[in-house]
């Protein structure tokens, strides 16, 4: 599972401007892919279409050969984990926030996922550990901490495809790198990981797609792109 193909996909939010222009690419199963390029280029739009937050207006998106417009949204989203740029957590405990959506997981599984997302030690320093409440009436977490909680949730869910949107992330570079590394190590070969990022600082990407003005202007491995430049 996890082979993603965009075939001549176009998308516009309104008549005035086109966000994606006839875009085509293929992501091998299990690959780590970085979508990079200037702000407004279309990276987030690609992730939104893949998650069917919007439907394509022309062209097709295939996952494992199946046109996603023919797949029930519910079953599609079972197979895709999303870590959005601005994670909103429930006003509940850390445990609940990581555990949410996976009723079968044990507390041990939750801790394992938190360790992989590099938030476990931080959680232990909270007043009530995993039972610490967050949100309006609880502890205020930083943007990076919230995102790590969301990452732990996604790791626990263990879907074949994970989308990580850092396109306009306010996180500092060190935090971003740590998160990317944790993901890449966690998900090696099993999971297709698509990271949208404004800079080309993605570690361990198998494939880099440079997205500009709604098109793929360059693609290849890190080495290939450096040799072209
Ligand atoms: P990136 O993720 O590379 O910064 P986006 O996919 O967010 O790029 O944006 C692509 C284009 O679509 C830009 O011109 C942006 O202004 C426009 N756009 C993005 N989101 C919306 C939206 N919700 N409504 C209208 N236009 C949007
Ligand atoms: P599940 O039924 O497995 O909980 P959901 O569809 O509720 O699946 O959500 C899966 C993941 O996608 C969650 O992490 C959720 O925060 C995120 N998500 C859900 N809807 C959206 C959306 N419209 N835009 C971005 N992320 C979303």
PDB file of C-alpha atoms and ligand atoms in Angstrom:
ATOM      1  CA  UNK A   1       0.000   0.000   0.000  1.00  0.00           C
ATOM      2  CA  UNK A   2       0.976   3.595  -0.436  1.00  0.00           C
ATOM      3  CA  UNK A   3       1.839   4.070  -4.120  1.00  0.00           C
ATOM      4  CA  UNK A   4       0.623   7.547  -5.041  1.00  0.00           C
ATOM      5  CA  UNK A   5       0.176   8.889  -8.582  1.00  0.00           C
ATOM      6  CA  UNK A   6      -0.986  12.348  -9.694  1.00  0.00           C
ATOM      7  CA  UNK A   7      -2.088  12.298 -13.353  1.00  0.00           C
ATOM      8  CA  UNK A   8      -2.558  15.695 -15.041  1.00  0.00           C
ATOM      9  CA  UNK A   9      -4.155  17.178 -11.947  1.00  0.00           C
ATOM     10  CA  UNK A  10      -5.375  20.777 -12.048  1.00  0.00           C
ATOM     11  CA  UNK A  11      -7.056  22.708  -9.287  1.00  0.00           C
ATOM     12  CA  UNK A  12      -8.241  26.292  -8.732  1.00  0.00           C
ATOM     13  CA  UNK A  13      -9.752  27.696  -5.531  1.00  0.00           C
ATOM     14  CA  UNK A  14     -11.443  30.387  -7.620  1.00  0.00           C
ATOM     15  CA  UNK A  15     -11.584  31.601 -11.250  1.00  0.00           C
ATOM     16  CA  UNK A  16      -8.916  34.221 -10.734  1.00  0.00           C
ATOM     17  CA  UNK A  17      -5.939  31.967 -10.121  1.00  0.00           C
ATOM     18  CA  UNK A  18      -4.930  28.361 -10.640  1.00  0.00           C
ATOM     19  CA  UNK A  19      -3.264  26.585  -7.700  1.00  0.00           C
ATOM     20  CA  UNK A  20      -2.180  23.444  -9.608  1.00  0.00           C
ATOM     21  CA  UNK A  21      -1.560  23.317 -13.360  1.00  0.00           C
ATOM     22  CA  UNK A  22      -1.714  19.916 -14.973  1.00  0.00           C
ATOM     23  CA  UNK A  23       0.586  18.352 -12.416  1.00  0.00           C
ATOM     24  CA  UNK A  24       1.873  14.755 -12.765  1.00  0.00           C
ATOM     25  CA  UNK A  25       4.195  12.725 -10.560  1.00  0.00           C
ATOM     26  CA  UNK A  26       4.568   9.290  -9.041  1.00  0.00           C
ATOM     27  CA  UNK A  27       5.557   8.442  -5.471  1.00  0.00           C
ATOM     28  CA  UNK A  28       6.778   4.886  -4.903  1.00  0.00           C
ATOM     29  CA  UNK A  29       5.320   2.928  -2.014  1.00  0.00           C
ATOM     30  CA  UNK A  30       7.255   3.502   1.185  1.00  0.00           C
ATOM     31  CA  UNK A  31       9.186   6.510  -0.123  1.00  0.00           C
ATOM     32  CA  UNK A  32       9.863   9.675   1.807  1.00  0.00           C
ATOM     33  CA  UNK A  33       9.025  12.579  -0.477  1.00  0.00           C
ATOM     34  CA  UNK A  34       9.679  16.263   0.074  1.00  0.00           C
ATOM     35  CA  UNK A  35       7.510  18.854  -1.628  1.00  0.00           C
ATOM     36  CA  UNK A  36       9.575  22.034  -1.571  1.00  0.00           C
ATOM     37  CA  UNK A  37       9.375  25.440  -3.180  1.00  0.00           C
ATOM     38  CA  UNK A  38       8.206  28.982  -2.555  1.00  0.00           C
ATOM     39  CA  UNK A  39       5.180  29.862  -0.484  1.00  0.00           C
ATOM     40  CA  UNK A  40       2.011  29.805  -2.582  1.00  0.00           C
ATOM     41  CA  UNK A  41       3.486  27.281  -5.034  1.00  0.00           C
ATOM     42  CA  UNK A  42       0.850  24.618  -4.405  1.00  0.00           C
ATOM     43  CA  UNK A  43       2.398  22.228  -1.855  1.00  0.00           C
ATOM     44  CA  UNK A  44      -0.438  22.332   0.668  1.00  0.00           C
ATOM     45  CA  UNK A  45      -2.993  22.038  -2.121  1.00  0.00           C
ATOM     46  CA  UNK A  46      -1.388  18.762  -3.216  1.00  0.00           C
ATOM     47  CA  UNK A  47      -1.769  17.398   0.342  1.00  0.00           C
ATOM     48  CA  UNK A  48      -5.378  18.617   0.590  1.00  0.00           C
ATOM     49  CA  UNK A  49      -6.317  16.899  -2.669  1.00  0.00           C
ATOM     50  CA  UNK A  50      -4.616  13.689  -1.590  1.00  0.00           C
ATOM     51  CA  UNK A  51      -6.637  13.712   1.613  1.00  0.00           C
ATOM     52  CA  UNK A  52      -9.776  14.649  -0.376  1.00  0.00           C
ATOM     53  CA  UNK A  53     -10.303  17.780   1.615  1.00  0.00           C
ATOM     54  CA  UNK A  54     -11.111  19.040  -1.896  1.00  0.00           C
ATOM     55  CA  UNK A  55     -11.811  17.022  -5.017  1.00  0.00           C
ATOM     56  CA  UNK A  56      -9.708  17.406  -8.154  1.00  0.00           C
ATOM     57  CA  UNK A  57     -11.250  19.458 -10.944  1.00  0.00           C
ATOM     58  CA  UNK A  58      -9.418  17.649 -13.715  1.00  0.00           C
ATOM     59  CA  UNK A  59      -7.006  14.741 -13.889  1.00  0.00           C
ATOM     60  CA  UNK A  60      -6.830  11.820 -11.462  1.00  0.00           C
ATOM     61  CA  UNK A  61      -5.149  10.864  -8.207  1.00  0.00           C
ATOM     62  CA  UNK A  62      -4.465   7.162  -7.787  1.00  0.00           C
ATOM     63  CA  UNK A  63      -3.498   5.307  -4.629  1.00  0.00           C
ATOM     64  CA  UNK A  64      -2.350   1.770  -5.359  1.00  0.00           C
ATOM     65  CA  UNK A  65      -3.958   2.074  -8.778  1.00  0.00           C
ATOM     66  CA  UNK A  66      -7.343   3.176  -7.501  1.00  0.00           C
ATOM     67  CA  UNK A  67      -8.828   6.564  -8.376  1.00  0.00           C
ATOM     68  CA  UNK A  68      -9.414   8.199  -4.983  1.00  0.00           C
ATOM     69  CA  UNK A  69     -12.563   9.967  -6.213  1.00  0.00           C
ATOM     70  CA  UNK A  70     -14.180   6.496  -6.303  1.00  0.00           C
ATOM     71  CA  UNK A  71     -13.126   5.630  -2.736  1.00  0.00           C
ATOM     72  CA  UNK A  72     -15.334   6.492   0.217  1.00  0.00           C
ATOM     73  CA  UNK A  73     -13.808   9.420   2.080  1.00  0.00           C
ATOM     74  CA  UNK A  74     -13.971   7.475   5.328  1.00  0.00           C
ATOM     75  CA  UNK A  75     -11.979   4.520   4.072  1.00  0.00           C
ATOM     76  CA  UNK A  76      -9.515   6.794   2.280  1.00  0.00           C
ATOM     77  CA  UNK A  77      -8.825   8.679   5.514  1.00  0.00           C
ATOM     78  CA  UNK A  78      -8.275   5.442   7.421  1.00  0.00           C
ATOM     79  CA  UNK A  79      -5.233   4.939   5.219  1.00  0.00           C
ATOM     80  CA  UNK A  80      -3.876   8.462   5.446  1.00  0.00           C
ATOM     81  CA  UNK A  81      -2.561  10.218   8.531  1.00  0.00           C
ATOM     82  CA  UNK A  82      -2.346  13.991   8.443  1.00  0.00           C
ATOM     83  CA  UNK A  83      -0.228  16.248  10.601  1.00  0.00           C
ATOM     84  CA  UNK A  84      -1.424  19.736   9.683  1.00  0.00           C
ATOM     85  CA  UNK A  85       0.753  22.838  10.090  1.00  0.00           C
ATOM     86  CA  UNK A  86      -1.343  24.242  12.903  1.00  0.00           C
ATOM     87  CA  UNK A  87      -2.391  21.357  15.053  1.00  0.00           C
ATOM     88  CA  UNK A  88      -5.432  21.888  17.246  1.00  0.00           C
ATOM     89  CA  UNK A  89      -5.668  19.546  20.210  1.00  0.00           C
ATOM     90  CA  UNK A  90      -8.744  18.523  22.177  1.00  0.00           C
ATOM     91  CA  UNK A  91      -9.259  20.172  25.564  1.00  0.00           C
ATOM     92  CA  UNK A  92      -8.485  16.918  27.285  1.00  0.00           C
ATOM     93  CA  UNK A  93      -5.499  14.954  28.565  1.00  0.00           C
ATOM     94  CA  UNK A  94      -2.318  14.318  26.607  1.00  0.00           C
ATOM     95  CA  UNK A  95      -3.155  10.621  26.769  1.00  0.00           C
ATOM     96  CA  UNK A  96      -6.559  11.209  25.187  1.00  0.00           C
ATOM     97  CA  UNK A  97      -5.042  13.396  22.493  1.00  0.00           C
ATOM     98  CA  UNK A  98      -2.569  10.717  21.445  1.00  0.00           C
ATOM     99  CA  UNK A  99      -4.959   7.829  21.928  1.00  0.00           C
ATOM    100  CA  UNK A 100      -7.865   9.468  20.072  1.00  0.00           C
ATOM    101  CA  UNK A 101      -8.980   7.447  17.084  1.00  0.00           C
ATOM    102  CA  UNK A 102      -7.323   4.210  18.158  1.00  0.00           C
ATOM    103  CA  UNK A 103      -9.431   2.612  20.858  1.00  0.00           C
ATOM    104  CA  UNK A 104      -7.459  -0.635  20.685  1.00  0.00           C
ATOM    105  CA  UNK A 105      -4.131   0.883  21.640  1.00  0.00           C
ATOM    106  CA  UNK A 106      -2.728   0.170  25.082  1.00  0.00           C
ATOM    107  CA  UNK A 107      -1.016   2.752  27.254  1.00  0.00           C
ATOM    108  CA  UNK A 108       2.282   1.067  26.368  1.00  0.00           C
ATOM    109  CA  UNK A 109       1.592   1.688  22.673  1.00  0.00           C
ATOM    110  CA  UNK A 110       0.856   5.333  23.436  1.00  0.00           C
ATOM    111  CA  UNK A 111       4.156   5.702  25.276  1.00  0.00           C
ATOM    112  CA  UNK A 112       6.047   4.035  22.424  1.00  0.00           C
ATOM    113  CA  UNK A 113       4.494   6.446  19.939  1.00  0.00           C
ATOM    114  CA  UNK A 114       5.283   9.432  22.179  1.00  0.00           C
ATOM    115  CA  UNK A 115       8.911   8.288  22.405  1.00  0.00           C
ATOM    116  CA  UNK A 116       9.154   8.024  18.623  1.00  0.00           C
ATOM    117  CA  UNK A 117       7.679  11.514  18.291  1.00  0.00           C
ATOM    118  CA  UNK A 118      10.258  12.743  20.832  1.00  0.00           C
ATOM    119  CA  UNK A 119       7.667  14.145  23.212  1.00  0.00           C
ATOM    120  CA  UNK A 120       7.727  11.461  25.940  1.00  0.00           C
ATOM    121  CA  UNK A 121      10.373  13.089  28.148  1.00  0.00           C
ATOM    122  CA  UNK A 122       8.617  16.428  27.897  1.00  0.00           C
ATOM    123  CA  UNK A 123       5.301  14.832  28.870  1.00  0.00           C
ATOM    124  CA  UNK A 124       6.915  13.300  31.958  1.00  0.00           C
ATOM    125  CA  UNK A 125       7.893  16.810  33.042  1.00  0.00           C
ATOM    126  CA  UNK A 126       4.256  17.985  32.921  1.00  0.00           C
ATOM    127  CA  UNK A 127       2.435  18.198  36.290  1.00  0.00           C
ATOM    128  CA  UNK A 128       0.331  15.053  35.745  1.00  0.00           C
ATOM    129  CA  UNK A 129       2.356  13.393  33.005  1.00  0.00           C
ATOM    130  CA  UNK A 130       0.093  11.758  30.427  1.00  0.00           C
ATOM    131  CA  UNK A 131      -2.956  12.754  32.471  1.00  0.00           C
ATOM    132  CA  UNK A 132      -2.087  16.463  32.163  1.00  0.00           C
ATOM    133  CA  UNK A 133      -4.946  18.411  30.635  1.00  0.00           C
ATOM    134  CA  UNK A 134      -4.126  20.676  27.712  1.00  0.00           C
ATOM    135  CA  UNK A 135      -5.987  23.524  26.089  1.00  0.00           C
ATOM    136  CA  UNK A 136      -8.084  26.291  27.551  1.00  0.00           C
ATOM    137  CA  UNK A 137      -8.212  24.992  31.091  1.00  0.00           C
ATOM    138  CA  UNK A 138      -4.970  23.076  31.092  1.00  0.00           C
ATOM    139  CA  UNK A 139      -1.366  23.395  30.143  1.00  0.00           C
ATOM    140  CA  UNK A 140      -0.523  25.580  27.167  1.00  0.00           C
ATOM    141  CA  UNK A 141       1.695  23.726  24.756  1.00  0.00           C
ATOM    142  CA  UNK A 142       3.986  25.368  22.241  1.00  0.00           C
ATOM    143  CA  UNK A 143       3.305  24.916  18.530  1.00  0.00           C
ATOM    144  CA  UNK A 144       6.122  22.398  18.310  1.00  0.00           C
ATOM    145  CA  UNK A 145       4.814  20.402  21.275  1.00  0.00           C
ATOM    146  CA  UNK A 146       1.323  20.308  19.805  1.00  0.00           C
ATOM    147  CA  UNK A 147       2.697  19.093  16.522  1.00  0.00           C
ATOM    148  CA  UNK A 148       4.656  16.362  18.291  1.00  0.00           C
ATOM    149  CA  UNK A 149       1.509  15.189  20.050  1.00  0.00           C
ATOM    150  CA  UNK A 150      -0.202  15.044  16.647  1.00  0.00           C
ATOM    151  CA  UNK A 151       2.779  13.120  15.286  1.00  0.00           C
ATOM    152  CA  UNK A 152       2.553  10.626  18.164  1.00  0.00           C
ATOM    153  CA  UNK A 153      -1.156  10.178  17.337  1.00  0.00           C
ATOM    154  CA  UNK A 154      -0.317   9.536  13.694  1.00  0.00           C
ATOM    155  CA  UNK A 155       2.476   7.108  14.551  1.00  0.00           C
ATOM    156  CA  UNK A 156       0.059   5.214  16.803  1.00  0.00           C
ATOM    157  CA  UNK A 157      -2.490   5.079  13.990  1.00  0.00           C
ATOM    158  CA  UNK A 158       0.268   3.702  11.704  1.00  0.00           C
ATOM    159  CA  UNK A 159      -1.378   4.394   8.333  1.00  0.00           C
ATOM    160  CA  UNK A 160       0.310   3.441   5.027  1.00  0.00           C
ATOM    161  CA  UNK A 161       0.478   7.110   4.036  1.00  0.00           C
ATOM    162  CA  UNK A 162       1.401  10.073   6.238  1.00  0.00           C
ATOM    163  CA  UNK A 163       1.144  13.714   5.159  1.00  0.00           C
ATOM    164  CA  UNK A 164       3.173  16.235   7.118  1.00  0.00           C
ATOM    165  CA  UNK A 165       2.470  19.874   6.308  1.00  0.00           C
ATOM    166  CA  UNK A 166       5.237  22.208   7.348  1.00  0.00           C
ATOM    167  CA  UNK A 167       4.688  24.538   4.396  1.00  0.00           C
ATOM    168  CA  UNK A 168       4.242  27.643   6.529  1.00  0.00           C
ATOM    169  CA  UNK A 169       5.357  26.154   9.811  1.00  0.00           C
ATOM    170  CA  UNK A 170       6.551  28.523  12.493  1.00  0.00           C
ATOM    171  CA  UNK A 171       8.643  25.805  14.117  1.00  0.00           C
ATOM    172  CA  UNK A 172      12.335  26.353  14.517  1.00  0.00           C
ATOM    173  CA  UNK A 173      14.587  24.424  12.197  1.00  0.00           C
ATOM    174  CA  UNK A 174      16.069  22.199  14.894  1.00  0.00           C
ATOM    175  CA  UNK A 175      12.643  21.028  16.003  1.00  0.00           C
ATOM    176  CA  UNK A 176      11.616  20.441  12.408  1.00  0.00           C
ATOM    177  CA  UNK A 177      14.725  18.394  11.680  1.00  0.00           C
ATOM    178  CA  UNK A 178      14.222  16.274  14.787  1.00  0.00           C
ATOM    179  CA  UNK A 179      10.623  15.602  13.847  1.00  0.00           C
ATOM    180  CA  UNK A 180      11.499  14.752  10.275  1.00  0.00           C
ATOM    181  CA  UNK A 181      14.250  12.418  11.428  1.00  0.00           C
ATOM    182  CA  UNK A 182      11.975  10.696  13.941  1.00  0.00           C
ATOM    183  CA  UNK A 183       9.413  10.160  11.200  1.00  0.00           C
ATOM    184  CA  UNK A 184      11.891   8.929   8.640  1.00  0.00           C
ATOM    185  CA  UNK A 185      13.351   6.423  11.117  1.00  0.00           C
ATOM    186  CA  UNK A 186       9.961   5.286  12.383  1.00  0.00           C
ATOM    187  CA  UNK A 187       8.408   4.766   9.026  1.00  0.00           C
ATOM    188  CA  UNK A 188      11.317   3.437   7.000  1.00  0.00           C
ATOM    189  CA  UNK A 189      10.115   1.535   3.923  1.00  0.00           C
ATOM    190  CA  UNK A 190       6.707   0.735   5.389  1.00  0.00           C
ATOM    191  CA  UNK A 191       5.106   4.115   5.143  1.00  0.00           C
ATOM    192  CA  UNK A 192       4.824   6.608   2.321  1.00  0.00           C
ATOM    193  CA  UNK A 193       5.716   9.922   3.878  1.00  0.00           C
ATOM    194  CA  UNK A 194       4.954  13.195   2.077  1.00  0.00           C
ATOM    195  CA  UNK A 195       6.386  16.313   3.676  1.00  0.00           C
ATOM    196  CA  UNK A 196       5.552  19.800   2.415  1.00  0.00           C
ATOM    197  CA  UNK A 197       8.215  22.282   3.366  1.00  0.00           C
ATOM    198  CA  UNK A 198       9.191  25.782   2.323  1.00  0.00           C
ATOM    199  CA  UNK A 199      12.919  24.967   2.313  1.00  0.00           C
ATOM    200  CA  UNK A 200      14.856  22.062   0.944  1.00  0.00           C
ATOM    201  CA  UNK A 201      16.111  21.006   4.360  1.00  0.00           C
ATOM    202  CA  UNK A 202      14.284  17.697   4.407  1.00  0.00           C
ATOM    203  CA  UNK A 203      16.458  14.942   5.761  1.00  0.00           C
ATOM    204  CA  UNK A 204      16.447  11.484   4.220  1.00  0.00           C
ATOM    205  CA  UNK A 205      14.065  12.276   1.370  1.00  0.00           C
ATOM    206  CA  UNK A 206      14.137   9.650  -1.396  1.00  0.00           C
ATOM    207  CA  UNK A 207      12.546  12.068  -3.814  1.00  0.00           C
ATOM    208  CA  UNK A 208      12.332  15.857  -3.882  1.00  0.00           C
ATOM    209  CA  UNK A 209       9.653  17.574  -5.967  1.00  0.00           C
ATOM    210  CA  UNK A 210      10.165  21.295  -6.432  1.00  0.00           C
ATOM    211  CA  UNK A 211       6.723  22.891  -6.727  1.00  0.00           C
ATOM    212  CA  UNK A 212       6.421  26.401  -8.150  1.00  0.00           C
ATOM    213  CA  UNK A 213       3.449  28.211  -9.702  1.00  0.00           C
ATOM    214  CA  UNK A 214       1.380  25.038  -9.470  1.00  0.00           C
ATOM    215  CA  UNK A 215       3.851  22.904 -11.413  1.00  0.00           C
ATOM    216  CA  UNK A 216       6.660  20.447 -10.741  1.00  0.00           C
ATOM    217  CA  UNK A 217       9.646  22.448 -11.946  1.00  0.00           C
ATOM    218  CA  UNK A 218      12.292  19.940 -10.862  1.00  0.00           C
ATOM    219  CA  UNK A 219      12.377  16.464  -9.383  1.00  0.00           C
ATOM    220  CA  UNK A 220      14.945  13.940  -8.301  1.00  0.00           C
ATOM    221  CA  UNK A 221      17.098  12.845  -5.400  1.00  0.00           C
ATOM    222  CA  UNK A 222      19.046  15.384  -3.388  1.00  0.00           C
ATOM    223  CA  UNK A 223      22.230  14.494  -5.320  1.00  0.00           C
ATOM    224  CA  UNK A 224      20.519  14.781  -8.683  1.00  0.00           C
ATOM    225  CA  UNK A 225      19.152  18.230  -7.882  1.00  0.00           C
ATOM    226  CA  UNK A 226      22.530  19.464  -6.634  1.00  0.00           C
ATOM    227  CA  UNK A 227      24.279  18.201  -9.778  1.00  0.00           C
ATOM    228  CA  UNK A 228      21.729  19.984 -11.981  1.00  0.00           C
ATOM    229  CA  UNK A 229      22.258  23.275 -10.196  1.00  0.00           C
TER     230      UNK A 229
HETATM  231  P1  LIG B   1       2.078  26.324  -0.613  1.00  0.00           P
HETATM  232  O1  LIG B   1       1.610  25.217   0.262  1.00  0.00           O
HETATM  233  O2  LIG B   1       3.150  25.900  -1.564  1.00  0.00           O
HETATM  234  O3  LIG B   1       2.441  27.561   0.133  1.00  0.00           O
HETATM  235  P2  LIG B   1      -0.707  26.510  -1.399  1.00  0.00           P
HETATM  236  O4  LIG B   1      -1.083  25.187  -1.937  1.00  0.00           O
HETATM  237  O5  LIG B   1      -1.120  26.872  -0.034  1.00  0.00           O
HETATM  238  O6  LIG B   1       0.868  26.720  -1.593  1.00  0.00           O
HETATM  239  O7  LIG B   1      -1.251  27.644  -2.360  1.00  0.00           O
HETATM  240  C1  LIG B   1      -1.303  27.550  -3.796  1.00  0.00           C
HETATM  241  C2  LIG B   1      -2.120  28.712  -4.335  1.00  0.00           C
HETATM  242  O8  LIG B   1      -3.479  28.568  -3.929  1.00  0.00           O
HETATM  243  C3  LIG B   1      -1.688  30.087  -3.844  1.00  0.00           C
HETATM  244  O9  LIG B   1      -1.873  30.997  -4.889  1.00  0.00           O
HETATM  245  C4  LIG B   1      -2.633  30.357  -2.687  1.00  0.00           C
HETATM  246  O10 LIG B   1      -2.823  31.748  -2.537  1.00  0.00           O
HETATM  247  C5  LIG B   1      -3.897  29.683  -3.156  1.00  0.00           C
HETATM  248  N1  LIG B   1      -4.693  29.172  -2.018  1.00  0.00           N
HETATM  249  C6  LIG B   1      -4.276  28.289  -1.080  1.00  0.00           C
HETATM  250  N2  LIG B   1      -5.256  28.000  -0.214  1.00  0.00           N
HETATM  251  C7  LIG B   1      -6.333  28.726  -0.614  1.00  0.00           C
HETATM  252  C8  LIG B   1      -7.661  28.850  -0.138  1.00  0.00           C
HETATM  253  N3  LIG B   1      -8.079  28.159   0.930  1.00  0.00           N
HETATM  254  N4  LIG B   1      -8.493  29.684  -0.795  1.00  0.00           N
HETATM  255  C9  LIG B   1      -8.070  30.369  -1.878  1.00  0.00           C
HETATM  256  N5  LIG B   1      -6.837  30.285  -2.399  1.00  0.00           N
HETATM  257  C10 LIG B   1      -5.972  29.478  -1.776  1.00  0.00           C
HETATM  258  P1  LIG B   2     -10.406   8.982  11.911  1.00  0.00           P
HETATM  259  O1  LIG B   2     -11.821   8.581  11.612  1.00  0.00           O
HETATM  260  O2  LIG B   2      -9.411   7.884  11.653  1.00  0.00           O
HETATM  261  O3  LIG B   2     -10.236   9.660  13.222  1.00  0.00           O
HETATM  262  P2  LIG B   2     -10.444  11.563  10.631  1.00  0.00           P
HETATM  263  O4  LIG B   2     -10.947  11.732   9.226  1.00  0.00           O
HETATM  264  O5  LIG B   2     -11.317  12.036  11.716  1.00  0.00           O
HETATM  265  O6  LIG B   2     -10.036  10.043  10.776  1.00  0.00           O
HETATM  266  O7  LIG B   2      -9.057  12.321  10.765  1.00  0.00           O
HETATM  267  C1  LIG B   2      -7.839  11.725  10.441  1.00  0.00           C
HETATM  268  C2  LIG B   2      -6.755  12.747  10.696  1.00  0.00           C
HETATM  269  O8  LIG B   2      -6.878  13.821   9.773  1.00  0.00           O
HETATM  270  C3  LIG B   2      -6.837  13.373  12.071  1.00  0.00           C
HETATM  271  O9  LIG B   2      -5.515  13.514  12.558  1.00  0.00           O
HETATM  272  C4  LIG B   2      -7.470  14.734  11.847  1.00  0.00           C
HETATM  273  O10 LIG B   2      -6.948  15.704  12.733  1.00  0.00           O
HETATM  274  C5  LIG B   2      -7.066  15.062  10.439  1.00  0.00           C
HETATM  275  N1  LIG B   2      -8.116  15.778   9.705  1.00  0.00           N
HETATM  276  C6  LIG B   2      -9.423  15.460   9.660  1.00  0.00           C
HETATM  277  N2  LIG B   2     -10.093  16.300   8.874  1.00  0.00           N
HETATM  278  C7  LIG B   2      -9.173  17.170   8.380  1.00  0.00           C
HETATM  279  C8  LIG B   2      -9.232  18.279   7.472  1.00  0.00           C
HETATM  280  N3  LIG B   2     -10.360  18.671   6.913  1.00  0.00           N
HETATM  281  N4  LIG B   2      -8.088  18.937   7.197  1.00  0.00           N
HETATM  282  C9  LIG B   2      -6.931  18.558   7.736  1.00  0.00           C
HETATM  283  N5  LIG B   2      -6.806  17.518   8.606  1.00  0.00           N
HETATM  284  C10 LIG B   2      -7.906  16.837   8.915  1.00  0.00           C
END
